[in-house]
Amino acid sequence: MQSNHTAASSHYEVLSISLMSLLAVLITVGNVLSLTVFLGSRRFRTSQGYLKMSLASADLAVGVAVVPYSVYNEVEGLMTSRGQSSSVGSNVSAEVVPVSEGFQPCFVMGPVFAGCTLVSITTIFLLSLERAITVLRPLQKNMIVTKERTLGLIALTWLLCFSLAVTPLLLSEDITLEFSSCSKMCNYAPCPVGHHHHPRNASSSPVANIMLVFPIFDFAMLGATCAVNAVTFSAVRRFCRARAQEAGARMPMSNGPSFSDIRAAKTICVLTGFFCASFMPVAVLVTASVLLGRNWCHFSLYAFWILTCSSGWNVLIYSARDRRFRQRTRELLLGCRRADRQRRVDATTRHELTLTTLPVDGSFSQNSPQCSPGTSHLLRVNRS
């Protein structure tokens, strides 16, 4: 019976390692592709493009560093458990390996994951703010949102978020970083009982107050992002309704955001919705563990890995919503020569199908050699 339970646990660990490895590959490939598209085309070197590069860089760090370290720990734990089971089967006492008191990789991976998550939340807020300015102030947009200001905000965002990520370790000696067997990630946690001075589950302790910094910041940024998106969406609906009325009355279009700007605003709203859905479980988990002292092992596993999966959703959202991104991705995947040839064929086809209406005032008669007898009022513009 014990052997069956061990075999089932081993199979579960192998499956989880396979899924985590696949997720690391997908996150890395998707965000490398996004960065290649944004950096390799001048049309994406805008304020919105720079913000998307910052978001892809944060997601790429999760796929390159955080997830592979979790895979490494799971593989090491699986090999250790198999070694212990074989040693027990051969009546050899298993030796417990003491935990090193020196440097631990979790002291790097934990702040990296926390910092990249905070960068993602803040960058989505900046993207929403940029789209709101574009929709609400289309004529003043280029004066308000400049590349220099955007790059400065990106640098400030990274500095602020990673400073906030290491703040619990700097403010209290009673907080440490440890690899959790429940979430399979490096998490902030109170020090063991023999090493800290405050009660572990007291919500009024300094440790609890410091740990609440993350959910407070995250809820504030997500709330502000949702408010900005609500204002943007209400403005988009008004513009669309006004344009429909003007088109029906055949009146000249009033000044307002372009259709591409409206579509980009909707894309940012979709991105915000996906990120809010993926972040809420972690926020609830951290708040409950700090205030109520609850330790939801299985829920923490799902919460943290749903949040990790959000690092690979962005490229899918861009591909589904952004036609220029799809076109550039197709060019990269199919090769430049084939894409250029296809573009030339499309341009030639459009050029040959372009017809210019000419006035039938005697300048071109039906017997004119420039026109065929049946189409004397149309001139096909051919490439010379």
mmCIF file of C-alpha atoms in Angstrom, residues 16-384:
data_model
loop_
_atom_site.group_PDB
_atom_site.id
_atom_site.type_symbol
_atom_site.label_atom_id
_atom_site.label_comp_id
_atom_site.label_asym_id
_atom_site.label_seq_id
_atom_site.Cartn_x
_atom_site.Cartn_y
_atom_site.Cartn_z
ATOM 1 C CA SER A 16 4.203 18.771 -12.380
ATOM 2 C CA ILE A 17 7.865 19.013 -13.437
ATOM 3 C CA SER A 18 6.878 18.456 -17.081
ATOM 4 C CA LEU A 19 4.182 21.126 -16.937
ATOM 5 C CA MET A 20 6.480 23.630 -15.232
ATOM 6 C CA SER A 21 9.206 22.981 -17.824
ATOM 7 C CA LEU A 22 6.718 23.456 -20.660
ATOM 8 C CA LEU A 23 5.487 26.687 -19.067
ATOM 9 C CA ALA A 24 9.055 27.998 -18.775
ATOM 10 C CA VAL A 25 9.666 27.301 -22.470
ATOM 11 C CA LEU A 26 6.397 28.937 -23.553
ATOM 12 C CA ILE A 27 6.979 32.054 -21.429
ATOM 13 C CA THR A 28 10.547 32.419 -22.673
ATOM 14 C CA VAL A 29 9.783 31.859 -26.362
ATOM 15 C CA GLY A 30 6.686 34.062 -26.328
ATOM 16 C CA ASN A 31 8.356 37.032 -24.649
ATOM 17 C CA VAL A 32 11.549 36.717 -26.703
ATOM 18 C CA LEU A 33 9.315 36.849 -29.765
ATOM 19 C CA SER A 34 7.525 39.916 -28.390
ATOM 20 C CA LEU A 35 10.807 41.721 -27.686
ATOM 21 C CA THR A 36 12.119 40.803 -31.138
ATOM 22 C CA VAL A 37 9.002 42.205 -32.790
ATOM 23 C CA PHE A 38 9.054 45.412 -30.732
ATOM 24 C CA LEU A 39 12.788 46.016 -31.121
ATOM 25 C CA GLY A 40 13.020 44.999 -34.763
ATOM 26 C CA SER A 41 10.393 47.339 -36.183
ATOM 27 C CA ARG A 42 10.350 51.122 -36.045
ATOM 28 C CA ARG A 43 6.571 51.238 -36.059
ATOM 29 C CA PHE A 44 6.594 49.807 -32.499
ATOM 30 C CA ARG A 45 9.127 52.316 -31.164
ATOM 31 C CA THR A 46 6.425 54.416 -29.585
ATOM 32 C CA SER A 47 5.465 55.121 -25.995
ATOM 33 C CA GLN A 48 3.065 52.195 -26.030
ATOM 34 C CA GLY A 49 5.714 49.969 -27.618
ATOM 35 C CA TYR A 50 8.283 50.841 -24.939
ATOM 36 C CA LEU A 51 5.778 50.023 -22.195
ATOM 37 C CA LYS A 52 5.041 46.677 -23.833
ATOM 38 C CA MET A 53 8.799 45.991 -24.003
ATOM 39 C CA SER A 54 9.041 46.649 -20.266
ATOM 40 C CA LEU A 55 6.149 44.258 -19.620
ATOM 41 C CA ALA A 56 7.728 41.572 -21.830
ATOM 42 C CA SER A 57 11.085 41.986 -20.057
ATOM 43 C CA ALA A 58 9.476 41.423 -16.652
ATOM 44 C CA ASP A 59 7.646 38.354 -17.932
ATOM 45 C CA LEU A 60 10.836 37.050 -19.559
ATOM 46 C CA ALA A 61 12.692 37.251 -16.242
ATOM 47 C CA VAL A 62 10.022 35.026 -14.691
ATOM 48 C CA GLY A 63 10.363 32.460 -17.481
ATOM 49 C CA VAL A 64 14.174 32.474 -17.489
ATOM 50 C CA ALA A 65 14.942 32.572 -13.755
ATOM 51 C CA VAL A 66 11.968 31.918 -11.464
ATOM 52 C CA VAL A 67 10.266 28.958 -13.131
ATOM 53 C CA PRO A 68 13.512 27.052 -13.942
ATOM 54 C CA TYR A 69 14.586 27.354 -10.309
ATOM 55 C CA SER A 70 11.287 25.812 -9.223
ATOM 56 C CA VAL A 71 11.857 23.004 -11.736
ATOM 57 C CA TYR A 72 15.361 22.481 -10.346
ATOM 58 C CA ASN A 73 14.052 22.221 -6.778
ATOM 59 C CA GLU A 74 11.344 19.783 -7.807
ATOM 60 C CA VAL A 75 13.821 17.576 -9.682
ATOM 61 C CA GLU A 76 16.197 17.649 -6.736
ATOM 62 C CA GLY A 77 13.379 16.757 -4.334
ATOM 63 C CA LEU A 78 12.254 13.900 -6.583
ATOM 64 C CA MET A 79 15.778 12.454 -6.782
ATOM 65 C CA THR A 80 16.203 12.805 -3.017
ATOM 66 C CA SER A 81 12.908 11.038 -2.282
ATOM 67 C CA ARG A 82 13.784 8.185 -4.632
ATOM 68 C CA GLY A 83 17.197 7.866 -3.026
ATOM 69 C CA GLN A 84 15.664 7.755 0.428
ATOM 70 C CA SER A 85 13.098 5.149 -0.595
ATOM 71 C CA SER A 86 15.804 2.939 -2.110
ATOM 72 C CA SER A 87 17.978 3.290 0.978
ATOM 73 C CA VAL A 88 15.051 2.399 3.251
ATOM 74 C CA GLY A 89 14.310 -0.618 1.076
ATOM 75 C CA SER A 90 17.891 -1.819 1.500
ATOM 76 C CA ASN A 91 17.810 -1.213 5.284
ATOM 77 C CA VAL A 92 20.296 1.639 5.038
ATOM 78 C CA SER A 93 19.463 4.623 7.177
ATOM 79 C CA ALA A 94 18.834 7.763 5.127
ATOM 80 C CA GLU A 95 21.009 10.662 6.074
ATOM 81 C CA VAL A 96 19.311 14.014 6.510
ATOM 82 C CA VAL A 97 21.109 16.812 4.699
ATOM 83 C CA PRO A 98 21.249 19.917 6.868
ATOM 84 C CA VAL A 99 20.047 23.186 5.423
ATOM 85 C CA SER A 100 22.863 25.593 4.728
ATOM 86 C CA GLU A 101 22.828 28.768 6.779
ATOM 87 C CA GLY A 102 24.685 30.752 4.103
ATOM 88 C CA PHE A 103 23.478 32.250 0.863
ATOM 89 C CA GLN A 104 20.307 30.736 -0.572
ATOM 90 C CA PRO A 105 19.099 31.243 -4.166
ATOM 91 C CA CYS A 106 15.639 32.060 -2.812
ATOM 92 C CA PHE A 107 17.014 35.388 -1.609
ATOM 93 C CA VAL A 108 17.400 36.243 -5.310
ATOM 94 C CA MET A 109 14.456 34.396 -6.868
ATOM 95 C CA GLY A 110 11.894 35.674 -4.348
ATOM 96 C CA PRO A 111 12.592 39.399 -4.916
ATOM 97 C CA VAL A 112 12.882 38.783 -8.670
ATOM 98 C CA PHE A 113 9.409 37.209 -8.805
ATOM 99 C CA ALA A 114 7.886 39.834 -6.502
ATOM 100 C CA GLY A 115 9.598 42.700 -8.329
ATOM 101 C CA CYS A 116 8.587 41.453 -11.783
ATOM 102 C CA THR A 117 4.991 41.032 -10.608
ATOM 103 C CA LEU A 118 4.941 44.596 -9.285
ATOM 104 C CA VAL A 119 6.528 45.851 -12.521
ATOM 105 C CA SER A 120 3.813 44.087 -14.535
ATOM 106 C CA ILE A 121 1.021 45.629 -12.456
ATOM 107 C CA THR A 122 2.531 49.130 -12.677
ATOM 108 C CA THR A 123 3.248 48.820 -16.409
ATOM 109 C CA ILE A 124 -0.336 47.778 -17.130
ATOM 110 C CA PHE A 125 -1.466 50.852 -15.200
ATOM 111 C CA LEU A 126 0.831 53.056 -17.321
ATOM 112 C CA LEU A 127 -0.456 51.405 -20.505
ATOM 113 C CA SER A 128 -4.027 52.104 -19.441
ATOM 114 C CA LEU A 129 -3.123 55.703 -18.607
ATOM 115 C CA GLU A 130 -1.434 56.188 -21.985
ATOM 116 C CA ARG A 131 -4.482 54.838 -23.822
ATOM 117 C CA ALA A 132 -6.792 57.025 -21.738
ATOM 118 C CA ILE A 133 -4.822 60.138 -22.698
ATOM 119 C CA THR A 134 -4.919 59.064 -26.354
ATOM 120 C CA VAL A 135 -8.690 58.576 -26.270
ATOM 121 C CA LEU A 136 -9.618 61.602 -24.148
ATOM 122 C CA ARG A 137 -7.001 64.072 -25.452
ATOM 123 C CA PRO A 138 -6.092 62.921 -28.963
ATOM 124 C CA LEU A 139 -4.817 66.339 -30.077
ATOM 125 C CA GLN A 140 -2.624 66.895 -27.005
ATOM 126 C CA LYS A 141 -1.421 63.280 -26.810
ATOM 127 C CA ASN A 142 1.949 63.875 -28.499
ATOM 128 C CA MET A 143 2.709 66.762 -26.155
ATOM 129 C CA ILE A 144 1.723 64.895 -22.980
ATOM 130 C CA VAL A 145 3.059 61.425 -23.760
ATOM 131 C CA THR A 146 6.619 61.587 -25.087
ATOM 132 C CA LYS A 147 9.257 58.901 -25.488
ATOM 133 C CA GLU A 148 11.569 60.597 -22.980
ATOM 134 C CA ARG A 149 8.867 60.727 -20.302
ATOM 135 C CA THR A 150 7.878 57.132 -21.025
ATOM 136 C CA LEU A 151 11.445 55.837 -20.701
ATOM 137 C CA GLY A 152 11.888 57.818 -17.486
ATOM 138 C CA LEU A 153 8.690 56.335 -16.040
ATOM 139 C CA ILE A 154 9.818 52.828 -17.025
ATOM 140 C CA ALA A 155 13.164 53.265 -15.254
ATOM 141 C CA LEU A 156 11.422 54.707 -12.179
ATOM 142 C CA THR A 157 8.944 51.801 -12.196
ATOM 143 C CA TRP A 158 11.666 49.159 -12.162
ATOM 144 C CA LEU A 159 13.603 50.948 -9.417
ATOM 145 C CA LEU A 160 10.526 51.463 -7.244
ATOM 146 C CA CYS A 161 9.137 47.940 -7.661
ATOM 147 C CA PHE A 162 12.381 46.120 -6.907
ATOM 148 C CA SER A 163 13.029 48.411 -3.949
ATOM 149 C CA LEU A 164 9.579 47.485 -2.675
ATOM 150 C CA ALA A 165 10.336 43.786 -3.280
ATOM 151 C CA VAL A 166 13.332 43.809 -0.912
ATOM 152 C CA THR A 167 11.714 46.111 1.648
ATOM 153 C CA PRO A 168 10.415 43.293 3.939
ATOM 154 C CA LEU A 169 13.910 41.822 4.195
ATOM 155 C CA LEU A 170 15.440 45.203 5.011
ATOM 156 C CA LEU A 171 12.842 46.337 7.542
ATOM 157 C CA SER A 172 12.625 43.202 9.645
ATOM 158 C CA GLU A 173 14.977 40.394 10.612
ATOM 159 C CA ASP A 174 11.957 38.211 11.352
ATOM 160 C CA ILE A 175 11.115 37.764 7.648
ATOM 161 C CA THR A 176 12.976 35.341 5.439
ATOM 162 C CA LEU A 177 12.612 33.701 2.043
ATOM 163 C CA GLU A 178 12.136 29.956 1.767
ATOM 164 C CA PHE A 179 11.146 27.500 -0.929
ATOM 165 C CA SER A 180 7.599 26.418 -0.177
ATOM 166 C CA SER A 181 6.670 22.811 -0.842
ATOM 167 C CA CYS A 182 3.053 23.965 -1.214
ATOM 168 C CA SER A 183 3.415 26.716 -3.817
ATOM 169 C CA LYS A 184 6.661 25.258 -5.232
ATOM 170 C CA MET A 185 8.133 28.747 -5.270
ATOM 171 C CA CYS A 186 10.277 31.005 -3.111
ATOM 172 C CA ASN A 187 7.929 32.862 -0.763
ATOM 173 C CA TYR A 188 8.297 35.421 1.999
ATOM 174 C CA ALA A 189 7.662 33.860 5.393
ATOM 175 C CA PRO A 190 8.272 34.575 9.082
ATOM 176 C CA CYS A 191 11.462 33.091 10.447
ATOM 177 C CA PRO A 192 11.240 29.731 12.241
ATOM 178 C CA VAL A 193 10.014 29.786 15.823
ATOM 179 C CA GLY A 194 13.474 29.721 17.322
ATOM 180 C CA HIS A 195 14.724 32.617 15.223
ATOM 181 C CA HIS A 196 12.058 35.354 15.473
ATOM 182 C CA HIS A 197 10.829 37.538 18.273
ATOM 183 C CA HIS A 198 7.172 38.077 17.379
ATOM 184 C CA PRO A 199 4.237 35.692 17.335
ATOM 185 C CA ARG A 200 3.798 34.069 13.942
ATOM 186 C CA ASN A 201 0.029 34.494 13.615
ATOM 187 C CA ALA A 202 -0.485 37.831 15.309
ATOM 188 C CA SER A 203 -2.026 40.171 12.774
ATOM 189 C CA SER A 204 -0.924 43.207 14.787
ATOM 190 C CA SER A 205 2.768 42.246 14.812
ATOM 191 C CA PRO A 206 5.312 44.268 12.800
ATOM 192 C CA VAL A 207 5.879 41.244 10.580
ATOM 193 C CA ALA A 208 2.217 41.163 9.561
ATOM 194 C CA ASN A 209 2.179 44.905 8.898
ATOM 195 C CA ILE A 210 5.228 44.632 6.646
ATOM 196 C CA MET A 211 3.838 41.650 4.739
ATOM 197 C CA LEU A 212 0.671 43.628 3.987
ATOM 198 C CA VAL A 213 2.706 46.090 1.894
ATOM 199 C CA PHE A 214 2.430 43.861 -1.192
ATOM 200 C CA PRO A 215 -1.351 43.348 -1.281
ATOM 201 C CA ILE A 216 -2.005 47.004 -0.404
ATOM 202 C CA PHE A 217 0.188 48.212 -3.274
ATOM 203 C CA ASP A 218 -1.240 45.653 -5.684
ATOM 204 C CA PHE A 219 -4.871 46.403 -4.837
ATOM 205 C CA ALA A 220 -4.213 50.144 -5.145
ATOM 206 C CA MET A 221 -2.613 49.792 -8.594
ATOM 207 C CA LEU A 222 -5.244 47.376 -9.884
ATOM 208 C CA GLY A 223 -8.064 49.567 -8.570
ATOM 209 C CA ALA A 224 -6.571 52.629 -10.272
ATOM 210 C CA THR A 225 -6.095 50.640 -13.491
ATOM 211 C CA CYS A 226 -9.703 49.459 -13.502
ATOM 212 C CA ALA A 227 -10.922 53.016 -12.845
ATOM 213 C CA VAL A 228 -8.846 54.402 -15.734
ATOM 214 C CA ASN A 229 -10.087 51.656 -18.062
ATOM 215 C CA ALA A 230 -13.699 52.361 -17.045
ATOM 216 C CA VAL A 231 -13.292 56.036 -17.950
ATOM 217 C CA THR A 232 -11.601 55.097 -21.236
ATOM 218 C CA PHE A 233 -14.308 52.628 -22.174
ATOM 219 C CA SER A 234 -17.108 55.098 -21.445
ATOM 220 C CA ALA A 235 -15.349 57.657 -23.657
ATOM 221 C CA VAL A 236 -14.891 55.074 -26.421
ATOM 222 C CA ARG A 237 -18.604 54.245 -26.326
ATOM 223 C CA ARG A 238 -19.507 57.929 -26.603
ATOM 224 C CA PHE A 239 -17.166 58.419 -29.557
ATOM 225 C CA CYS A 240 -18.469 55.324 -31.328
ATOM 226 C CA ARG A 241 -22.084 56.402 -30.789
ATOM 227 C CA ALA A 242 -21.337 59.928 -32.037
ATOM 228 C CA ARG A 243 -19.538 58.618 -35.112
ATOM 229 C CA ALA A 244 -22.401 56.280 -35.930
ATOM 230 C CA GLN A 245 -24.846 59.195 -35.747
ATOM 231 C CA GLU A 246 -22.584 61.389 -37.902
ATOM 232 C CA ALA A 247 -22.177 58.625 -40.458
ATOM 233 C CA GLY A 248 -25.937 58.081 -40.595
ATOM 234 C CA ALA A 249 -26.559 61.804 -41.084
ATOM 235 C CA ARG A 250 -23.650 62.039 -43.575
ATOM 236 C CA MET A 251 -22.033 64.740 -41.506
ATOM 237 C CA PRO A 252 -18.262 65.332 -41.376
ATOM 238 C CA MET A 253 -16.499 63.338 -38.689
ATOM 239 C CA SER A 254 -15.576 65.262 -35.562
ATOM 240 C CA ASN A 255 -12.116 65.123 -34.036
ATOM 241 C CA GLY A 256 -11.519 62.088 -31.885
ATOM 242 C CA PRO A 257 -9.348 59.003 -31.476
ATOM 243 C CA SER A 258 -8.620 56.878 -34.507
ATOM 244 C CA PHE A 259 -9.967 53.371 -34.890
ATOM 245 C CA SER A 260 -6.491 51.930 -34.215
ATOM 246 C CA ASP A 261 -6.304 53.896 -30.951
ATOM 247 C CA ILE A 262 -9.716 52.600 -29.911
ATOM 248 C CA ARG A 263 -8.691 49.036 -30.732
ATOM 249 C CA ALA A 264 -5.459 49.456 -28.757
ATOM 250 C CA ALA A 265 -7.475 50.748 -25.776
ATOM 251 C CA LYS A 266 -9.691 47.678 -25.943
ATOM 252 C CA THR A 267 -6.573 45.460 -26.063
ATOM 253 C CA ILE A 268 -5.216 47.056 -22.885
ATOM 254 C CA CYS A 269 -8.594 46.518 -21.209
ATOM 255 C CA VAL A 270 -8.487 42.834 -22.145
ATOM 256 C CA LEU A 271 -4.926 42.590 -20.815
ATOM 257 C CA THR A 272 -6.014 44.240 -17.566
ATOM 258 C CA GLY A 273 -8.910 41.824 -17.168
ATOM 259 C CA PHE A 274 -6.684 38.785 -17.635
ATOM 260 C CA PHE A 275 -4.092 40.079 -15.174
ATOM 261 C CA CYS A 276 -6.694 40.951 -12.532
ATOM 262 C CA ALA A 277 -8.157 37.449 -12.799
ATOM 263 C CA SER A 278 -4.721 35.864 -12.423
ATOM 264 C CA PHE A 279 -3.597 38.084 -9.552
ATOM 265 C CA MET A 280 -6.662 38.025 -7.317
ATOM 266 C CA PRO A 281 -6.032 34.480 -5.932
ATOM 267 C CA VAL A 282 -2.522 35.462 -4.772
ATOM 268 C CA ALA A 283 -3.784 38.678 -3.197
ATOM 269 C CA VAL A 284 -6.486 36.780 -1.295
ATOM 270 C CA LEU A 285 -3.955 34.148 -0.219
ATOM 271 C CA VAL A 286 -1.410 36.655 1.114
ATOM 272 C CA THR A 287 -4.047 38.704 2.916
ATOM 273 C CA ALA A 288 -5.609 35.623 4.531
ATOM 274 C CA SER A 289 -2.256 34.174 5.573
ATOM 275 C CA VAL A 290 -1.160 37.454 7.175
ATOM 276 C CA LEU A 291 -4.414 38.524 8.850
ATOM 277 C CA LEU A 292 -5.952 35.133 9.660
ATOM 278 C CA GLY A 293 -2.872 32.958 9.887
ATOM 279 C CA ARG A 294 -4.324 30.482 7.366
ATOM 280 C CA ASN A 295 -2.044 28.169 5.413
ATOM 281 C CA TRP A 296 -3.916 26.959 2.338
ATOM 282 C CA CYS A 297 -1.418 24.606 0.767
ATOM 283 C CA HIS A 298 -3.295 23.464 -2.348
ATOM 284 C CA PHE A 299 -4.796 26.905 -2.937
ATOM 285 C CA SER A 300 -1.333 28.504 -2.799
ATOM 286 C CA LEU A 301 -0.128 26.121 -5.504
ATOM 287 C CA TYR A 302 -2.924 27.108 -7.880
ATOM 288 C CA ALA A 303 -2.754 30.820 -6.972
ATOM 289 C CA PHE A 304 0.961 31.288 -7.596
ATOM 290 C CA TRP A 305 1.054 29.259 -10.793
ATOM 291 C CA ILE A 306 -2.003 30.973 -12.263
ATOM 292 C CA LEU A 307 -0.128 34.234 -11.675
ATOM 293 C CA THR A 308 2.951 32.736 -13.329
ATOM 294 C CA CYS A 309 0.910 31.682 -16.363
ATOM 295 C CA SER A 310 -0.038 35.326 -16.899
ATOM 296 C CA SER A 311 3.557 35.937 -18.009
ATOM 297 C CA GLY A 312 2.822 33.955 -21.172
ATOM 298 C CA TRP A 313 -0.614 35.401 -21.989
ATOM 299 C CA ASN A 314 0.553 38.765 -23.291
ATOM 300 C CA VAL A 315 1.931 37.504 -26.595
ATOM 301 C CA LEU A 316 -1.329 35.631 -27.219
ATOM 302 C CA ILE A 317 -3.381 38.757 -26.519
ATOM 303 C CA TYR A 318 -1.193 40.859 -28.817
ATOM 304 C CA SER A 319 -1.447 38.243 -31.567
ATOM 305 C CA ALA A 320 -5.223 38.102 -31.286
ATOM 306 C CA ARG A 321 -5.829 41.863 -31.046
ATOM 307 C CA ASP A 322 -2.979 43.618 -32.916
ATOM 308 C CA ARG A 323 -2.869 43.166 -36.700
ATOM 309 C CA ARG A 324 0.552 44.819 -37.047
ATOM 310 C CA PHE A 325 1.989 42.513 -34.392
ATOM 311 C CA ARG A 326 0.603 39.491 -36.238
ATOM 312 C CA GLN A 327 2.054 40.714 -39.503
ATOM 313 C CA ARG A 328 5.509 41.295 -38.023
ATOM 314 C CA THR A 329 5.431 37.917 -36.261
ATOM 315 C CA ARG A 330 4.516 36.248 -39.535
ATOM 316 C CA GLU A 331 7.458 37.943 -41.193
ATOM 317 C CA LEU A 332 9.826 36.702 -38.518
ATOM 318 C CA LEU A 333 8.525 33.145 -38.593
ATOM 319 C CA LEU A 334 8.222 32.815 -42.385
ATOM 320 C CA GLY A 335 11.460 34.594 -43.175
ATOM 321 C CA CYS A 336 12.136 38.036 -44.576
ATOM 322 C CA ARG A 337 12.462 36.951 -48.208
ATOM 323 C CA ARG A 338 9.180 35.118 -48.316
ATOM 324 C CA ALA A 339 7.435 37.925 -46.464
ATOM 325 C CA ASP A 340 8.890 40.546 -48.814
ATOM 326 C CA ARG A 341 7.834 38.530 -51.836
ATOM 327 C CA GLN A 342 4.323 38.140 -50.445
ATOM 328 C CA ARG A 343 4.188 41.863 -49.697
ATOM 329 C CA ARG A 344 5.251 42.716 -53.260
ATOM 330 C CA VAL A 345 2.619 40.367 -54.674
ATOM 331 C CA ASP A 346 -0.058 41.952 -52.484
ATOM 332 C CA ALA A 347 1.047 45.452 -53.480
ATOM 333 C CA THR A 348 0.996 44.532 -57.191
ATOM 334 C CA THR A 349 -2.466 43.030 -56.841
ATOM 335 C CA ARG A 350 -3.826 46.101 -55.075
ATOM 336 C CA HIS A 351 -2.186 48.360 -57.660
ATOM 337 C CA GLU A 352 -3.678 46.462 -60.569
ATOM 338 C CA LEU A 353 -7.139 46.567 -58.987
ATOM 339 C CA THR A 354 -6.999 50.333 -58.452
ATOM 340 C CA LEU A 355 -9.300 52.135 -60.849
ATOM 341 C CA THR A 356 -9.302 55.875 -61.289
ATOM 342 C CA THR A 357 -12.597 57.457 -62.385
ATOM 343 C CA LEU A 358 -12.088 59.977 -65.163
ATOM 344 C CA PRO A 359 -14.645 62.524 -66.409
ATOM 345 C CA VAL A 360 -16.195 61.666 -69.731
ATOM 346 C CA ASP A 361 -15.824 65.125 -71.236
ATOM 347 C CA GLY A 362 -14.236 64.303 -74.547
ATOM 348 C CA SER A 363 -10.694 64.079 -73.225
ATOM 349 C CA PHE A 364 -10.947 60.312 -73.641
ATOM 350 C CA SER A 365 -13.235 59.160 -76.391
ATOM 351 C CA GLN A 366 -14.422 55.665 -76.928
ATOM 352 C CA ASN A 367 -12.030 55.326 -79.860
ATOM 353 C CA SER A 368 -9.089 56.575 -77.832
ATOM 354 C CA PRO A 369 -6.227 54.082 -77.762
ATOM 355 C CA GLN A 370 -5.850 54.548 -74.000
ATOM 356 C CA CYS A 371 -9.238 52.974 -73.256
ATOM 357 C CA SER A 372 -11.049 49.887 -74.337
ATOM 358 C CA PRO A 373 -14.409 50.395 -76.086
ATOM 359 C CA GLY A 374 -16.445 49.135 -73.118
ATOM 360 C CA THR A 375 -14.616 51.104 -70.423
ATOM 361 C CA SER A 376 -13.985 54.515 -71.883
ATOM 362 C CA HIS A 377 -14.570 56.252 -68.536
ATOM 363 C CA LEU A 378 -12.163 54.071 -66.552
ATOM 364 C CA LEU A 379 -8.399 54.016 -66.715
ATOM 365 C CA ARG A 380 -6.403 51.192 -65.231
ATOM 366 C CA VAL A 381 -3.281 52.570 -63.620
ATOM 367 C CA ASN A 382 -0.472 50.150 -64.377
ATOM 368 C CA ARG A 383 3.008 50.206 -62.932
ATOM 369 C CA SER A 384 5.419 51.734 -65.395
#
